[in-house]
């Protein structure tokens, strides 16, 4: 499962992400957490975030059928969240890829650990919760 949320450094200093984890996860394993640039608007002005909320992570073969050209460019510029430096005022999409280890799984969100250029350490918790349940027949 992929769940995404906006992420912006609202401070006035560059910060570097030093760690990331799921919050209060049950039956989820964190596979990967990425920062994806927010795509340029489409010709009609729409901004189509990459990847979309709640979907799976498309394979390279599926990618060209799923995203617009702007989305493809944003996805190609993705970086691992741990180690990333986030400039003040720059908005990203935080893409969290998690795999469930049982039929039902949930998490209360993600926690990012980061430090500023003075070496001060902080953490930030998302407000996004995610869960997966077995399919109904």
XYZ file of C-alpha atoms in Angstrom:
137
model
C 0.000 0.000 0.000
C 1.144 3.510 -0.735
C -0.098 6.409 1.324
C 0.900 9.957 0.617
C 0.749 13.291 2.371
C 2.066 16.766 1.793
C 5.268 17.791 3.523
C 6.636 21.315 3.756
C 9.418 22.840 5.800
C 7.600 25.791 7.358
C 10.680 26.970 9.231
C 13.417 29.283 8.074
C 16.316 26.793 8.100
C 17.256 23.828 5.949
C 16.571 20.560 7.761
C 17.937 17.071 7.116
C 15.788 14.000 7.733
C 17.664 11.530 9.939
C 15.052 8.816 10.438
C 11.519 7.684 9.644
C 9.103 5.168 11.112
C 5.455 4.146 11.225
C 3.446 5.176 14.295
C 1.624 2.513 16.310
C 1.679 0.126 13.387
C -0.136 -3.173 13.508
C 0.710 -5.749 10.854
C 2.465 -3.276 8.561
C 6.117 -3.381 7.546
C 7.675 -0.182 6.259
C 9.102 -0.899 2.805
C 10.249 2.552 1.731
C 9.607 6.227 2.374
C 10.281 8.740 -0.391
C 10.102 12.447 -1.066
C 8.550 13.187 -4.443
C 8.486 16.734 -5.835
C 5.015 18.167 -6.317
C 4.451 17.942 -10.091
C 4.067 20.980 -12.291
C 0.391 21.732 -12.968
C -1.171 20.084 -16.006
C -2.358 22.193 -18.940
C -5.786 22.519 -17.303
C -4.212 23.653 -14.002
C -4.718 20.352 -12.142
C -1.924 19.056 -9.936
C -1.931 15.261 -9.899
C 0.153 14.052 -6.965
C 2.453 11.083 -7.416
C 1.861 8.410 -6.222
C -1.852 8.590 -5.523
C -3.289 7.908 -2.090
C -4.141 4.317 -1.202
C -2.866 2.628 -4.349
C -0.055 0.230 -4.819
C 3.339 1.255 -6.065
C 3.242 0.847 -9.853
C 5.992 -1.142 -11.503
C 8.204 0.516 -14.100
C 6.141 -1.207 -16.815
C 2.854 0.201 -15.442
C 4.256 3.630 -14.736
C 3.855 5.025 -18.250
C 0.162 4.070 -18.251
C -0.579 5.516 -14.812
C 1.011 8.981 -14.686
C 0.991 12.094 -16.849
C 4.240 13.505 -18.231
C 4.466 15.914 -15.274
C 3.860 13.023 -12.890
C 6.545 10.955 -14.568
C 9.040 13.811 -14.209
C 8.172 14.196 -10.505
C 8.502 10.451 -9.871
C 11.860 10.360 -11.666
C 13.109 13.060 -9.246
C 12.120 11.141 -6.071
C 14.659 10.702 -3.282
C 14.770 8.543 -0.146
C 13.421 10.556 2.769
C 16.212 9.607 5.177
C 19.163 11.829 4.362
C 17.094 14.297 2.342
C 17.590 18.002 2.929
C 14.403 20.046 2.864
C 14.627 23.724 2.047
C 12.296 26.205 3.762
C 9.040 26.766 1.894
C 9.472 23.837 -0.514
C 6.534 21.423 -0.673
C 7.021 17.703 -1.289
C 4.832 14.631 -1.367
C 5.856 12.165 1.334
C 5.173 8.731 -0.159
C 5.129 5.893 2.346
C 5.149 2.348 0.992
C 4.102 -0.281 3.517
C 3.301 -3.958 3.211
C 0.738 -5.656 5.400
C 1.749 -8.848 7.159
C -1.804 -9.979 8.000
C -5.286 -9.501 6.512
C -5.924 -6.414 8.651
C -3.284 -3.752 9.152
C -3.188 -0.179 10.410
C -0.906 2.671 11.346
C -1.523 6.019 13.007
C 0.816 7.718 10.535
C 4.516 8.359 10.253
C 7.182 9.997 12.373
C 10.076 11.848 10.800
C 13.214 12.649 12.761
C 15.221 15.609 11.526
C 17.888 18.091 12.488
C 18.561 21.694 11.554
C 21.863 23.189 10.452
C 22.763 23.852 14.107
C 22.488 20.145 14.908
C 19.287 20.521 16.937
C 17.151 17.380 16.719
C 13.369 17.269 16.297
C 10.605 14.936 15.227
C 7.281 15.452 13.505
C 4.258 13.151 13.446
C 1.811 13.050 10.561
C -1.912 13.162 11.153
C -2.616 10.649 8.382
C -3.899 7.254 9.461
C -4.046 4.272 7.130
C -5.618 0.848 7.384
C -6.245 -2.169 5.189
C -8.941 -4.759 5.649
C -9.750 -7.968 3.782
C -11.848 -7.509 0.659
C -15.583 -7.854 1.120
C -17.247 -10.383 -1.155
